[in-house]
């Protein structure tokens, strides 16, 4: 009987940990930095989440987060995307581009 109670207690303690971790993703930490022109300051997105329309003159995006970033050719993050791993960068579409963080 004691073993059954101990096993039930172990399962009961483990269930909240499993449930709380199921389907929840940790938010990205760090920065996504966008270079536009030599005459403008860098655009910095701190701990970004969701879809972000890129500035009009965007030229280069650098992923300084701990998550992958997807870049898109449209402003709503709907078209096929390019994956940018943490610590890497890519050229982006000016005028209409966007990015999202996974």
Short mmCIF file of C-alpha atoms in Angstrom, two decimals:
data_model
loop_
_atom_site.label_atom_id
_atom_site.label_comp_id
_atom_site.label_asym_id
_atom_site.label_seq_id
_atom_site.Cartn_x
_atom_site.Cartn_y
_atom_site.Cartn_z
CA UNK A 1 0.00 0.00 0.00
CA UNK A 2 2.82 2.37 0.86
CA UNK A 3 4.38 1.82 -2.59
CA UNK A 4 1.11 2.69 -4.30
CA UNK A 5 0.81 5.92 -2.30
CA UNK A 6 4.44 6.84 -3.07
CA UNK A 7 3.95 6.12 -6.79
CA UNK A 8 0.74 8.15 -6.87
CA UNK A 9 2.47 11.05 -5.14
CA UNK A 10 5.34 10.94 -7.63
CA UNK A 11 2.92 10.98 -10.57
CA UNK A 12 0.89 13.81 -9.01
CA UNK A 13 4.05 15.89 -8.59
CA UNK A 14 5.20 15.22 -12.16
CA UNK A 15 1.89 16.07 -13.89
CA UNK A 16 2.00 19.87 -13.33
CA UNK A 17 5.56 20.01 -14.69
CA UNK A 18 4.53 18.13 -17.83
CA UNK A 19 1.37 20.19 -18.32
CA UNK A 20 3.09 23.54 -17.80
CA UNK A 21 5.79 22.66 -20.32
CA UNK A 22 3.43 21.31 -22.94
CA UNK A 23 2.83 23.71 -25.77
CA UNK A 24 4.64 26.65 -24.21
CA UNK A 25 7.68 28.07 -25.93
CA UNK A 26 10.15 30.30 -24.21
CA UNK A 27 10.28 33.79 -25.66
CA UNK A 28 13.43 34.68 -27.56
CA UNK A 29 15.90 36.79 -25.68
CA UNK A 30 18.37 39.09 -27.32
CA UNK A 31 18.14 41.48 -30.23
CA UNK A 32 17.37 41.52 -33.91
CA UNK A 33 19.30 44.38 -35.51
CA UNK A 34 18.46 45.89 -38.91
CA UNK A 35 20.86 48.00 -40.95
CA UNK A 36 19.27 50.46 -43.38
CA UNK A 37 21.77 53.05 -44.63
CA UNK A 38 24.99 54.64 -43.47
CA UNK A 39 23.01 57.76 -42.54
CA UNK A 40 20.55 56.09 -40.16
CA UNK A 41 20.92 54.54 -36.74
CA UNK A 42 20.45 50.79 -36.52
CA UNK A 43 16.91 49.62 -35.79
CA UNK A 44 16.99 47.31 -32.76
CA UNK A 45 14.21 44.94 -31.68
CA UNK A 46 14.69 43.85 -28.03
CA UNK A 47 13.44 40.35 -27.13
CA UNK A 48 11.23 40.26 -30.25
CA UNK A 49 8.18 38.04 -30.63
CA UNK A 50 5.58 37.79 -33.36
CA UNK A 51 5.71 39.35 -36.82
CA UNK A 52 7.52 42.65 -37.42
CA UNK A 53 7.41 44.72 -40.61
CA UNK A 54 10.92 45.80 -41.53
CA UNK A 55 11.79 49.49 -41.94
CA UNK A 56 11.38 50.83 -45.48
CA UNK A 57 15.11 51.07 -46.31
CA UNK A 58 16.10 47.74 -44.68
CA UNK A 59 19.21 46.17 -46.12
CA UNK A 60 20.67 43.66 -43.63
CA UNK A 61 19.15 41.80 -40.66
CA UNK A 62 21.37 40.31 -37.92
CA UNK A 63 20.01 37.73 -35.47
CA UNK A 64 21.53 38.30 -32.02
CA UNK A 65 18.81 36.31 -30.22
CA UNK A 66 18.91 32.77 -28.86
CA UNK A 67 16.21 31.64 -31.36
CA UNK A 68 15.86 31.29 -35.11
CA UNK A 69 14.49 34.22 -37.08
CA UNK A 70 12.48 33.88 -40.29
CA UNK A 71 12.61 36.63 -42.92
CA UNK A 72 9.78 37.15 -45.42
CA UNK A 73 9.30 39.12 -48.63
CA UNK A 74 5.92 40.46 -47.52
CA UNK A 75 4.92 42.72 -44.60
CA UNK A 76 2.65 40.14 -42.89
CA UNK A 77 5.01 37.13 -42.51
CA UNK A 78 2.90 35.05 -44.93
CA UNK A 79 5.18 34.18 -47.87
CA UNK A 80 7.88 31.48 -47.88
CA UNK A 81 10.68 32.42 -45.52
CA UNK A 82 14.42 32.20 -45.03
CA UNK A 83 15.72 30.95 -41.68
CA UNK A 84 18.46 32.94 -39.94
CA UNK A 85 20.19 31.05 -37.14
CA UNK A 86 21.37 32.82 -33.96
CA UNK A 87 24.62 34.69 -34.59
CA UNK A 88 24.03 34.99 -38.36
CA UNK A 89 22.61 37.64 -40.69
CA UNK A 90 21.06 38.03 -44.11
CA UNK A 91 20.11 40.59 -46.71
CA UNK A 92 16.41 41.45 -46.56
CA UNK A 93 13.80 42.79 -48.95
CA UNK A 94 13.50 46.59 -48.76
CA UNK A 95 10.05 48.24 -48.71
CA UNK A 96 7.97 45.11 -48.09
CA UNK A 97 9.93 42.67 -45.91
CA UNK A 98 9.16 41.34 -42.44
CA UNK A 99 10.55 38.91 -39.89
CA UNK A 100 9.32 36.65 -37.11
CA UNK A 101 11.06 34.88 -34.25
CA UNK A 102 10.49 31.20 -33.53
#
